[in-house]
mmCIF file of C-alpha atoms in Angstrom:
data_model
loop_
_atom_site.group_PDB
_atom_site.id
_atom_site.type_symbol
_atom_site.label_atom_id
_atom_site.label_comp_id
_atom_site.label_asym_id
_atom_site.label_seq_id
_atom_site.Cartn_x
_atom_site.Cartn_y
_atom_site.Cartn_z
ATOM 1 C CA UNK Q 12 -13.973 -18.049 -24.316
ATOM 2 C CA UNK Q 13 -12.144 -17.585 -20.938
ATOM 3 C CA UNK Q 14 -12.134 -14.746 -19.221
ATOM 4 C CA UNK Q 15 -9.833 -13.284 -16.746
ATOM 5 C CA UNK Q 16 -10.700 -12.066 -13.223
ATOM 6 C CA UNK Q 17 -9.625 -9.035 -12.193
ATOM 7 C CA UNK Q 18 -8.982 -7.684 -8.639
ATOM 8 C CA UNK Q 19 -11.826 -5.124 -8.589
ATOM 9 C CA UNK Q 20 -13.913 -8.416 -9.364
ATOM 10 C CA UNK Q 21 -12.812 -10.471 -6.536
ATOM 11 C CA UNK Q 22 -13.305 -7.279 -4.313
ATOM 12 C CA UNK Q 23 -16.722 -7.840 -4.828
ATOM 13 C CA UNK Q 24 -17.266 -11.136 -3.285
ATOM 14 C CA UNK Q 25 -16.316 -9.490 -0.007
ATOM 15 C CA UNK Q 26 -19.061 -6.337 0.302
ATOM 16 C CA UNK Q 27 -18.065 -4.245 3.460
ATOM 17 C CA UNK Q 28 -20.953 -2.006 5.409
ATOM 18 C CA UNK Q 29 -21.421 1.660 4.447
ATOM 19 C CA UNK Q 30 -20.398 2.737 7.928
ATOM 20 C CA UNK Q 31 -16.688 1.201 7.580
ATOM 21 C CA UNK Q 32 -16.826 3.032 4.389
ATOM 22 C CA UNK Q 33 -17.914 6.762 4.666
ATOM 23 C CA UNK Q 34 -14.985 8.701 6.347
ATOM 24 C CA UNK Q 35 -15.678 11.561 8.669
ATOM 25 C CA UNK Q 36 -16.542 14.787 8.014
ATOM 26 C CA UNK Q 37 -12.899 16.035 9.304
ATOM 27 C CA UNK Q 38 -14.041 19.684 8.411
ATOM 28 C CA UNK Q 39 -16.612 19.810 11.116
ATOM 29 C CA UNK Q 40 -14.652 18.143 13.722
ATOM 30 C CA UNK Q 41 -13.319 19.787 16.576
ATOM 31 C CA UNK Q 42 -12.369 17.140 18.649
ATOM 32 C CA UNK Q 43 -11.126 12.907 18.458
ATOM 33 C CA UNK Q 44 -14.850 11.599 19.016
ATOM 34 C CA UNK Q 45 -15.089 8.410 20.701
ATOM 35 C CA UNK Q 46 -15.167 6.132 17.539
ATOM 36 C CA UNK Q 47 -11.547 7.315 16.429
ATOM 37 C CA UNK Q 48 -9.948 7.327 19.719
ATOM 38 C CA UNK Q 49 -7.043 4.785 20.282
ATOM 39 C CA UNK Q 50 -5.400 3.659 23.154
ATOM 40 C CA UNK Q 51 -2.905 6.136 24.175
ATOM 41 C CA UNK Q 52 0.353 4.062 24.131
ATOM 42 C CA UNK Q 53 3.929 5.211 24.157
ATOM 43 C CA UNK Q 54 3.386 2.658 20.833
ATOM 44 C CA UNK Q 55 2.873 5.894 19.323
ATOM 45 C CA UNK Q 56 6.849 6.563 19.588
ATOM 46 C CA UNK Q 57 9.610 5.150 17.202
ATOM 47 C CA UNK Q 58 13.138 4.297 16.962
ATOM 48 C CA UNK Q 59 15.216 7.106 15.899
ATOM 49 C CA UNK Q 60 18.323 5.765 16.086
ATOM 50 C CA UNK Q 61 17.715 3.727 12.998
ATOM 51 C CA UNK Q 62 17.650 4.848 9.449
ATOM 52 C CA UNK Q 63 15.778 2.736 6.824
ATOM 53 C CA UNK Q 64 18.329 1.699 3.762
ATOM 54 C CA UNK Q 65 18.745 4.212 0.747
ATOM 55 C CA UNK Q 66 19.703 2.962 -1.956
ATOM 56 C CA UNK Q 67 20.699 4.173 -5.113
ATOM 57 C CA UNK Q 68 19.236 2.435 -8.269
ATOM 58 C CA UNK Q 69 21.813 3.108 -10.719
ATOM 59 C CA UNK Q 70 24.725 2.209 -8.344
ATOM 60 C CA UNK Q 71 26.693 -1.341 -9.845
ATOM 61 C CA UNK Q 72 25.550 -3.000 -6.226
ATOM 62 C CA UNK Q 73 22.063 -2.047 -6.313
ATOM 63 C CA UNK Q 74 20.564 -5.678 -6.927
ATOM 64 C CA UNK Q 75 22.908 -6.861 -4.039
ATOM 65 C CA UNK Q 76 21.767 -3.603 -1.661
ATOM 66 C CA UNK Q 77 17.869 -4.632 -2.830
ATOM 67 C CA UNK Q 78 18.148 -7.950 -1.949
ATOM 68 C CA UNK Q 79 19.907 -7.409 1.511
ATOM 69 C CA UNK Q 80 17.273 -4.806 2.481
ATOM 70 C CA UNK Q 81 14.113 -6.827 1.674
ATOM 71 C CA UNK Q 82 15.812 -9.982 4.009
ATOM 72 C CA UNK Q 83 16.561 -7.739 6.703
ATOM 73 C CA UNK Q 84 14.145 -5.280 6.718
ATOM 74 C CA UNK Q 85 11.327 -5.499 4.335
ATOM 75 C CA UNK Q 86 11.616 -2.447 3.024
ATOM 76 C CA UNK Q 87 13.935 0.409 1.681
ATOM 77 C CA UNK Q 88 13.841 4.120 0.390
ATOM 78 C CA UNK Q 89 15.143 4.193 -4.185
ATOM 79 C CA UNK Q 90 16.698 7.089 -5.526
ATOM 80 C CA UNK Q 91 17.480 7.566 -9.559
ATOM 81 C CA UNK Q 92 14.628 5.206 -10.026
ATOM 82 C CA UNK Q 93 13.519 7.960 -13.375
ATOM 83 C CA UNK Q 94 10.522 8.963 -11.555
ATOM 84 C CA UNK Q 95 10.803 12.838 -12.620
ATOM 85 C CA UNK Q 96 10.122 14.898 -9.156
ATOM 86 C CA UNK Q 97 7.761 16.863 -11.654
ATOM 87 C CA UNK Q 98 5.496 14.193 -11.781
ATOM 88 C CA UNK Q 99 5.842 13.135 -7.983
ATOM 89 C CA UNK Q 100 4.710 16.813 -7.003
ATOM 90 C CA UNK Q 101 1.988 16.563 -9.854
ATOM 91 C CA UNK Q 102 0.032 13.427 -8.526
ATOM 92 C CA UNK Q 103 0.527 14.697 -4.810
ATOM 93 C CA UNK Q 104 -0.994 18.083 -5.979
ATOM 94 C CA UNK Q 105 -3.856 16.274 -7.780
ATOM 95 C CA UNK Q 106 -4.393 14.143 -4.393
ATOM 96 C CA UNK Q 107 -4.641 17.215 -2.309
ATOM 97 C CA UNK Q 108 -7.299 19.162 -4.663
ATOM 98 C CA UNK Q 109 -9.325 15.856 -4.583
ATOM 99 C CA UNK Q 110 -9.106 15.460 -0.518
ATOM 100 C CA UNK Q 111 -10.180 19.332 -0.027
ATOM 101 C CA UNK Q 112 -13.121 19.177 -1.978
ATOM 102 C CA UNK Q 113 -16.245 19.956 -0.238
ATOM 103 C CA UNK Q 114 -17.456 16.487 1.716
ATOM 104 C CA UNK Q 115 -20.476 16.369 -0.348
ATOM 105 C CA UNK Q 116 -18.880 16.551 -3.555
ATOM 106 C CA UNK Q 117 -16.564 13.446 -2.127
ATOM 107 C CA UNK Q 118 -19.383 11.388 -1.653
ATOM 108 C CA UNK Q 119 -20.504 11.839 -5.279
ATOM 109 C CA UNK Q 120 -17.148 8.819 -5.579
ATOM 110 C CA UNK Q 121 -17.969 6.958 -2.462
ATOM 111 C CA UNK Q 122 -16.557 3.284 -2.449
ATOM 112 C CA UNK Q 123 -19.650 1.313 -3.127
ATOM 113 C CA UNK Q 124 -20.254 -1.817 -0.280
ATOM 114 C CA UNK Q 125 -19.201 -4.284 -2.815
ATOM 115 C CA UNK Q 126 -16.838 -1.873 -4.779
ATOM 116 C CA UNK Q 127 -13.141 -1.659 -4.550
ATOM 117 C CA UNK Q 128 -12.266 2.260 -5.933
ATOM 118 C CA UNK Q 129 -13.588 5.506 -5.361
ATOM 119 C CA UNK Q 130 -13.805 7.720 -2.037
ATOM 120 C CA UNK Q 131 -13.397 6.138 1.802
ATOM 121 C CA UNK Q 132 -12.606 4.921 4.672
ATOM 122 C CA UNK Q 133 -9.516 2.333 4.666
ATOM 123 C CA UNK Q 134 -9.942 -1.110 3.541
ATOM 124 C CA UNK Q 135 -9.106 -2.372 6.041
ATOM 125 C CA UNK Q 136 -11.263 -0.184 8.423
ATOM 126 C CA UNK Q 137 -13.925 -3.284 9.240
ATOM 127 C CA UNK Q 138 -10.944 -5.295 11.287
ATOM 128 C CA UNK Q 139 -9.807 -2.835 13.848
ATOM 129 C CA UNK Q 140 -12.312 -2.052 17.155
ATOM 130 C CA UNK Q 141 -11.573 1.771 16.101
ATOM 131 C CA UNK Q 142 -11.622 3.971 12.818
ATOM 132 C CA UNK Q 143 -8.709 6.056 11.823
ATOM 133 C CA UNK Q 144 -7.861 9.421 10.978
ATOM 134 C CA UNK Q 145 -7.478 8.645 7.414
ATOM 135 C CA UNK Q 146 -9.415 9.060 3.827
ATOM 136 C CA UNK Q 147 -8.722 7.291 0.562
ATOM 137 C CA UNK Q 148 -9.346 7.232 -2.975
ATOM 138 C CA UNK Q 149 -8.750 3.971 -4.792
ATOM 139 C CA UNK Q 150 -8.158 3.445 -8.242
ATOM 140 C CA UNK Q 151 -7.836 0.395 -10.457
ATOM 141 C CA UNK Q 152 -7.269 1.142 -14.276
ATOM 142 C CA UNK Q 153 -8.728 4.157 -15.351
ATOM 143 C CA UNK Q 154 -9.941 6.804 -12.953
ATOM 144 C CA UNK Q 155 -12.407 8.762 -15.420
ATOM 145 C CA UNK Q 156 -15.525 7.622 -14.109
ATOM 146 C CA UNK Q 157 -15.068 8.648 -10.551
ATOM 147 C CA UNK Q 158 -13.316 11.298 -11.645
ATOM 148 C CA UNK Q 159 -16.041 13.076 -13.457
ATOM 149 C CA UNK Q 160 -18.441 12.449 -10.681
ATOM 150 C CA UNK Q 161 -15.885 14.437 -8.668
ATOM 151 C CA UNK Q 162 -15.222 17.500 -11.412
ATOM 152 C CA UNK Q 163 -18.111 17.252 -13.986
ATOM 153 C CA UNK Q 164 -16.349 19.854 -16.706
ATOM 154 C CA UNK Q 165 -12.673 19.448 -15.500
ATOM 155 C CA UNK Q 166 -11.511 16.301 -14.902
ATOM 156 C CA UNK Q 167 -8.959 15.856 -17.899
ATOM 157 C CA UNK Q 168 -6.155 17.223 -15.772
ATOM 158 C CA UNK Q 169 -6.654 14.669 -12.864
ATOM 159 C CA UNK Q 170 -7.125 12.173 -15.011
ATOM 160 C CA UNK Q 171 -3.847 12.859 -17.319
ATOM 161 C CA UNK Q 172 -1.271 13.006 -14.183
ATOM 162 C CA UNK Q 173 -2.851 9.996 -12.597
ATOM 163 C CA UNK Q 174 -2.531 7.849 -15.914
ATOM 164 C CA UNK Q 175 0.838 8.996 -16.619
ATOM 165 C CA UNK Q 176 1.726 8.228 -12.953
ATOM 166 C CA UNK Q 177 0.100 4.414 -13.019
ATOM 167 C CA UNK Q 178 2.107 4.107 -16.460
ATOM 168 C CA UNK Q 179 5.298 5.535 -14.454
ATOM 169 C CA UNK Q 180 4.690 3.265 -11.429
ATOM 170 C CA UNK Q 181 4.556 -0.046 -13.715
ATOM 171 C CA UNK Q 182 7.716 0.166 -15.405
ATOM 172 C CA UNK Q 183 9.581 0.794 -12.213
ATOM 173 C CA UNK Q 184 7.798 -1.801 -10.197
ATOM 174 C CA UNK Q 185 8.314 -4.320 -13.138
ATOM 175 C CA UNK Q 186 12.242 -3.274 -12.876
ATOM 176 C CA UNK Q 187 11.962 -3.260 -9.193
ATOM 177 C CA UNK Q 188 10.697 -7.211 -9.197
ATOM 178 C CA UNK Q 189 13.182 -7.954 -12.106
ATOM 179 C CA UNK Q 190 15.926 -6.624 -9.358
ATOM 180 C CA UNK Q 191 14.651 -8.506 -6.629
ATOM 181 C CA UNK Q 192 14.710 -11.630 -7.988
ATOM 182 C CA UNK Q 193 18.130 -11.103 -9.517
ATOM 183 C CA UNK Q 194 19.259 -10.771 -6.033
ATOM 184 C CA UNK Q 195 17.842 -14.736 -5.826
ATOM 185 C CA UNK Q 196 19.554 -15.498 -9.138
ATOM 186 C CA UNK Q 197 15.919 -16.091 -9.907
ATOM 187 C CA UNK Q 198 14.415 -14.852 -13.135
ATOM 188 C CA UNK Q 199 11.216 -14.703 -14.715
ATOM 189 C CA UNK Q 200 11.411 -17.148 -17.099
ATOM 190 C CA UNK Q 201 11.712 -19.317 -13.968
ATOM 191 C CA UNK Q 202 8.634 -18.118 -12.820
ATOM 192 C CA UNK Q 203 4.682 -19.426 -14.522
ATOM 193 C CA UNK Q 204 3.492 -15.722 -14.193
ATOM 194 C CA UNK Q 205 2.350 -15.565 -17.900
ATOM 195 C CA UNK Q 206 -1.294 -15.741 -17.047
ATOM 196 C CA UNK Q 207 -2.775 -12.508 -17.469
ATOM 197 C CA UNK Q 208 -1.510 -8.884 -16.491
ATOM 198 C CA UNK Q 209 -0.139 -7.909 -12.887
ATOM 199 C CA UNK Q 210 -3.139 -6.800 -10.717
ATOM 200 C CA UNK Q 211 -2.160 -3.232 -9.917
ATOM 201 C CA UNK Q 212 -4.008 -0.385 -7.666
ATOM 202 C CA UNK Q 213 -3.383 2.854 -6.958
ATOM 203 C CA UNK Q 214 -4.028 4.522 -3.077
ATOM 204 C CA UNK Q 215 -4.640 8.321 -2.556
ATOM 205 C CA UNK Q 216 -4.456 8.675 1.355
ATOM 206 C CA UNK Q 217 -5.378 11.381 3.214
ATOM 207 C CA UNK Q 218 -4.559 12.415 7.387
ATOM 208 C CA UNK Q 219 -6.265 15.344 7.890
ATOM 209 C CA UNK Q 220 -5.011 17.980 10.907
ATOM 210 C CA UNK Q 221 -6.249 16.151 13.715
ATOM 211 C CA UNK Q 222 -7.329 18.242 17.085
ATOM 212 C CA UNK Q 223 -5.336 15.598 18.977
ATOM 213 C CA UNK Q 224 -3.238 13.397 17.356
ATOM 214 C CA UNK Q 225 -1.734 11.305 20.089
ATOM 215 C CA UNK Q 226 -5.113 9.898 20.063
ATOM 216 C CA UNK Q 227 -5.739 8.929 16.854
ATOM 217 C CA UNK Q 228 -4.300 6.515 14.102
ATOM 218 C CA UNK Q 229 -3.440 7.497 10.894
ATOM 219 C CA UNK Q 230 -3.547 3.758 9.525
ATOM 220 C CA UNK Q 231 -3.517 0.709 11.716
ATOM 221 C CA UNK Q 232 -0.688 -1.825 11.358
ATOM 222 C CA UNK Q 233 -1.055 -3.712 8.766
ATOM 223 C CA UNK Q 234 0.746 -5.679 6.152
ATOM 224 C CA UNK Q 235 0.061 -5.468 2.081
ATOM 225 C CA UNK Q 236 -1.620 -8.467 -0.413
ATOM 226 C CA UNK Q 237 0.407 -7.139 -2.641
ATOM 227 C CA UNK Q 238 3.907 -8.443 -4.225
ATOM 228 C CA UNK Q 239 5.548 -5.035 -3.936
ATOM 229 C CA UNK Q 240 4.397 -1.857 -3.019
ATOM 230 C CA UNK Q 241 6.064 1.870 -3.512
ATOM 231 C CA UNK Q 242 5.033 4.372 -2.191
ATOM 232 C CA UNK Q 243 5.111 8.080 -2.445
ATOM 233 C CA UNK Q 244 4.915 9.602 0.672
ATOM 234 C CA UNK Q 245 5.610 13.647 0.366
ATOM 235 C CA UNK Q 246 7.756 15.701 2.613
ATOM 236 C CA UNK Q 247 5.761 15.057 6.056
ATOM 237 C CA UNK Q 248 6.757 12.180 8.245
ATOM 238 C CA UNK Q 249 4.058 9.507 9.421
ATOM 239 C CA UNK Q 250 5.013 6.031 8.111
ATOM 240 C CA UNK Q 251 6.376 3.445 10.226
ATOM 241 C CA UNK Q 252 7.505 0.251 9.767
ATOM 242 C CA UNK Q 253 7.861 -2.208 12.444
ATOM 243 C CA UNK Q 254 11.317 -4.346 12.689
ATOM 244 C CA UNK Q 255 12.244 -7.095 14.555
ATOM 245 C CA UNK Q 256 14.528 -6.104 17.483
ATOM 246 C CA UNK Q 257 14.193 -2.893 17.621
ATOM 247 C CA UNK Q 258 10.541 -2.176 17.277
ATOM 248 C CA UNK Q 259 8.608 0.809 15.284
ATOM 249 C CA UNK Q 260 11.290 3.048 13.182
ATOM 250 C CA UNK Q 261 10.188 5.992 11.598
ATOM 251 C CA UNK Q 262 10.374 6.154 7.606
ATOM 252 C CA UNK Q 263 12.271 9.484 7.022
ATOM 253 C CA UNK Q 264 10.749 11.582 4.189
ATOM 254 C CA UNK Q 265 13.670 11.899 1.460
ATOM 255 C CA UNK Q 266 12.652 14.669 -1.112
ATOM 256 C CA UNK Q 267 12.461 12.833 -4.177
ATOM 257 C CA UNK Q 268 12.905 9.401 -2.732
ATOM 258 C CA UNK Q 269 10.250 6.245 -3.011
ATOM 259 C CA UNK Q 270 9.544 3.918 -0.387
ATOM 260 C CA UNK Q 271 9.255 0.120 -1.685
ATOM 261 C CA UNK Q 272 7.815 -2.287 0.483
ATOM 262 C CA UNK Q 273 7.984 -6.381 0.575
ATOM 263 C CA UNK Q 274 4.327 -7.325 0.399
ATOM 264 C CA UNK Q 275 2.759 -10.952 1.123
ATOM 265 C CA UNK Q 276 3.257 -12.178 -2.198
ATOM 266 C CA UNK Q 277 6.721 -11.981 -2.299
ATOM 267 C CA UNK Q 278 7.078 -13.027 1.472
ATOM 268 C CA UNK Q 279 5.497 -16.234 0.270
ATOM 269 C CA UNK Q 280 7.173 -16.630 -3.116
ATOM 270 C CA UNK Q 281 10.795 -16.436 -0.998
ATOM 271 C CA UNK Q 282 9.558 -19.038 1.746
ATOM 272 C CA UNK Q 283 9.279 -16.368 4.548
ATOM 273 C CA UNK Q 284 12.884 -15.396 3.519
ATOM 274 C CA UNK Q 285 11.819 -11.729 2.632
ATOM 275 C CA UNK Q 286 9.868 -10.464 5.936
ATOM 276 C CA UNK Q 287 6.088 -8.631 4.646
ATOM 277 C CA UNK Q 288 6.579 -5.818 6.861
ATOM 278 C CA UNK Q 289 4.269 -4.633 8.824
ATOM 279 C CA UNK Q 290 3.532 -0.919 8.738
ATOM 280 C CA UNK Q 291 1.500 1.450 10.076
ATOM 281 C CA UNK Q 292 1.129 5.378 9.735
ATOM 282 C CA UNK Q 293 1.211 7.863 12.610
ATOM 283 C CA UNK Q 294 -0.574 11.809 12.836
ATOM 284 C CA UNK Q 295 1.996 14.405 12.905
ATOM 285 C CA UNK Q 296 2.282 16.768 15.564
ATOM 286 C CA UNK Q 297 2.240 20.024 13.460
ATOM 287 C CA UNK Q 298 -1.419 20.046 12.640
ATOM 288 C CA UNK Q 299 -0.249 19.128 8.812
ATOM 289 C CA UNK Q 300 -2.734 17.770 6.454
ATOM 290 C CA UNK Q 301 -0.561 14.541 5.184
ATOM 291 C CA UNK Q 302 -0.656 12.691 1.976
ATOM 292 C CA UNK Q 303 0.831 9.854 0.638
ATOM 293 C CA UNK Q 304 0.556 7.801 -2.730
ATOM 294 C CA UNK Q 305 0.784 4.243 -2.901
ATOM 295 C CA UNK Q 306 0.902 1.997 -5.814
ATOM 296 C CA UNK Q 307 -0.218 -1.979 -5.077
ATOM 297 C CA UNK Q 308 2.236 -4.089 -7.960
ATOM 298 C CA UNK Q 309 0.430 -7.621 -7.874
ATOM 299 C CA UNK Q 310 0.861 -10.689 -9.673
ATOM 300 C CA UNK Q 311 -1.852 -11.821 -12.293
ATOM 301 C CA UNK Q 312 -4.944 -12.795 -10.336
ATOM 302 C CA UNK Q 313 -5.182 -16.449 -11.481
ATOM 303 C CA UNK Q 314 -1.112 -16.506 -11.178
ATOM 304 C CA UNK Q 315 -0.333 -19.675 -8.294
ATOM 305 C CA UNK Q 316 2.241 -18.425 -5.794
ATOM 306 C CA UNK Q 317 4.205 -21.020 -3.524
ATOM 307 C CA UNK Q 318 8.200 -21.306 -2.223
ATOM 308 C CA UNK Q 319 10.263 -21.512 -4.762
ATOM 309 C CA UNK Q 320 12.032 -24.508 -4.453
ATOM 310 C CA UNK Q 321 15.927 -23.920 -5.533
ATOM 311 C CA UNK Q 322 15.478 -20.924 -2.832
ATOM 312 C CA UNK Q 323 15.288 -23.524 0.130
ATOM 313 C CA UNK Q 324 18.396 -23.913 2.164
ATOM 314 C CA UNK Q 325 19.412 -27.771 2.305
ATOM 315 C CA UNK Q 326 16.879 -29.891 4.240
ATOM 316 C CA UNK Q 327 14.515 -26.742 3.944
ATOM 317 C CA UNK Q 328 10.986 -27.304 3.764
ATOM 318 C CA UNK Q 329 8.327 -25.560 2.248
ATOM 319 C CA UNK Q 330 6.409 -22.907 4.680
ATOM 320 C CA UNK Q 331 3.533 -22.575 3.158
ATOM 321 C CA UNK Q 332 1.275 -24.498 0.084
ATOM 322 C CA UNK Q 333 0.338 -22.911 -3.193
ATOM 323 C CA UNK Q 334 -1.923 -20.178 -3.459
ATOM 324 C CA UNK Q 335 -3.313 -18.071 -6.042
ATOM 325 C CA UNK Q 336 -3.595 -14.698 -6.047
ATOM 326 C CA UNK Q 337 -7.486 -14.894 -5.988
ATOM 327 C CA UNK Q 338 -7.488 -17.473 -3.513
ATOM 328 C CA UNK Q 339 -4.678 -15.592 -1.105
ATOM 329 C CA UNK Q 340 -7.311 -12.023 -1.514
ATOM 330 C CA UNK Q 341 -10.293 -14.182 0.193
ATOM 331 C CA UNK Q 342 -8.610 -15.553 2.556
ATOM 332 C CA UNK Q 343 -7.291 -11.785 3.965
ATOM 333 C CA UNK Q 344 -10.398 -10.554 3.066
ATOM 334 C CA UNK Q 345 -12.052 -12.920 5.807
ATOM 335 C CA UNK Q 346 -8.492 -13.710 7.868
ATOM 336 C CA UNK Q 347 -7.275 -10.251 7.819
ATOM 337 C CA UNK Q 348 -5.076 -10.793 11.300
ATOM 338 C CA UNK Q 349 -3.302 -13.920 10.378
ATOM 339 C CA UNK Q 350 -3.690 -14.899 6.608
ATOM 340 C CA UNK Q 351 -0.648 -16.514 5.780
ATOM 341 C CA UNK Q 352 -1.461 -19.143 9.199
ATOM 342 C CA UNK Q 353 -4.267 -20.430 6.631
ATOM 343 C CA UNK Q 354 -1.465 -21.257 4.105
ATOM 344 C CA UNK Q 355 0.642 -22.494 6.294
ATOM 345 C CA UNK Q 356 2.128 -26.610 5.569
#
């Protein structure tokens, strides 16, 4: 009998040292210590003169709108995508109890070296000279285990909203990829993806008040493994995505509104067509403690990704070779800077 791999699973092949794992102790911090402090760069600054496209998923031109904004961008902000704001203000109220729990109790759901959920630093801490100003909780399927390390006699509640959310967050990123690819007159019966489910993860972060936050990174730049990603990110400003031309422009918080990202899969898939944009969040200047949500839609672990051919232009070659989604996670998980170079033809 065959069985499948999961993300988690190939996670584990790439064990990462305790001390690019344990966050700091933000409570007891009065000031940036050396190991968090960043270059202090204008950098910091974004474009304000552009606004990232909205667009409205029940509106007759919203496969069009989705399919401009992912070639020219990378990204956009959904509206009517049937996420009730109940349940957005649910899972960010969940996130914060977790985040101000004692540090000790935290550590009760650290990330284990070779394990790819519970408490920590950033994944992708261990490739950057500097730590950020960030803690995360990571979750793939169910989150009852860490969970009850975290709450021993009440951890029903978090468990509930997060499920429902992760159930919430797969329909609309399954209608989010059916919508992209209608924009390429591509469907999925096109695509070989039947071999096993999508790998999915779900990201608490955390940016605690930081004593000096022009000195400090939220979350480096960085693009996502993923296919897509959305993201939740609350009513305080801090992401940034980075486009060609004009540089670093500020993601606008939209109450209500979901940020979707183009990840590497799907930057691949489309032959480079679809920019995976590279992103990056920023400390706010109010002393807020900011949270965001983001949930990682994948394609099955042992699914093959390469340019589709009837996307390439006349005379077109291929960019890059095929790649599973297995193979593409070790190769960022030792190539984090320039992954897709490995691929390339």
């Amino acid at each position: 009998m065959t069985t499948t791999t999961t993300l988690a699973q190939v996670y584990r092949e790439h064990p990462i040292h305790l001390r690019d794992i344990i966050p700091l102790d933000f409570n007891s911090i009065r000031s940036v210590p050396d190991s968090h402090v960043w270059p202090i760069s204008d950098d910091f600054s974004s474009n304000h003169q552009l606004l990232v496209p909205i667009i409205d998923l029940k509106a007759p031109n919203a496969v069009k709108l989705a399919g401009h904004a992912c070639e020219t961008w990378g990204a956009f902000q959904i509206i009517n995508h049937g996420i009730h704001l109940n349940l957005l203000e649910e899972v960010e109220s969940e996130a914060r109890r977790l985040f101000s729990l004692p540090t000790q109790t935290k550590m009760k759901a650290l990330r284990e070296p070779a394990g790819a959920t519970g408490y920590g630093q950033a994944r992708i801490s261990p490739f950057f000279p500097n730590y950020m100003w960030h803690e995360g909780f990571t979750i793939m399927d169910s989150p009852a285990d860490h969970a009850r390390a975290l709450w021993p006699t009440d951890s029903a509640r978090f468990c509930d909203v997060i499920e429902r959310y992760q159930k919430q967050m797969k329909v609309l990123a399954e209608k989010l990829t059916d919508l992209i690819l209608e924009s390429l007159a591509i469907f999925r019966e096109d695509l070989n993806w039947d071999v096993g489910s999508p790998s999915t993860a779900l990201q608490l972060n955390s940016y605690p008040p930081c004593p000096n936050p022009n000195r400090a990174m939220g979350l480096a730049p960085h693009t996502d493994t993923s296919f897509l990603t959305i993201l939740h990110q609350g009513s305080i400003s801090g992401l940034q995505i980075f486009k060609q031309g004009a540089g670093w422009i500020s993601v606008l918080p939209l109450t209500g509104a979901l940020v979707v990202n183009v990840g590497d899969l799907l930057h691949i898939l489309t032959n480079a067509r679809f920019p995976s944009v590279l992103h990056r969040a920023v400390l706010n200047q109010e002393g807020s403690h900011r949270l965001s949500v983001a949930y990682f839609y994948g394609l099955p672990i042992d699914c093959s990704v390469s340019p589709l051919l009837k996307l390439l232009d006349s005379g077109e070659n291929p960019r890059y070779r095929p790649v599973t989604v297995k193979e593409y996670v070790d190769i960022k998980s030792k190539n984090f800077e320039e992954p897709l170079t490995s691929i390339r033809i």
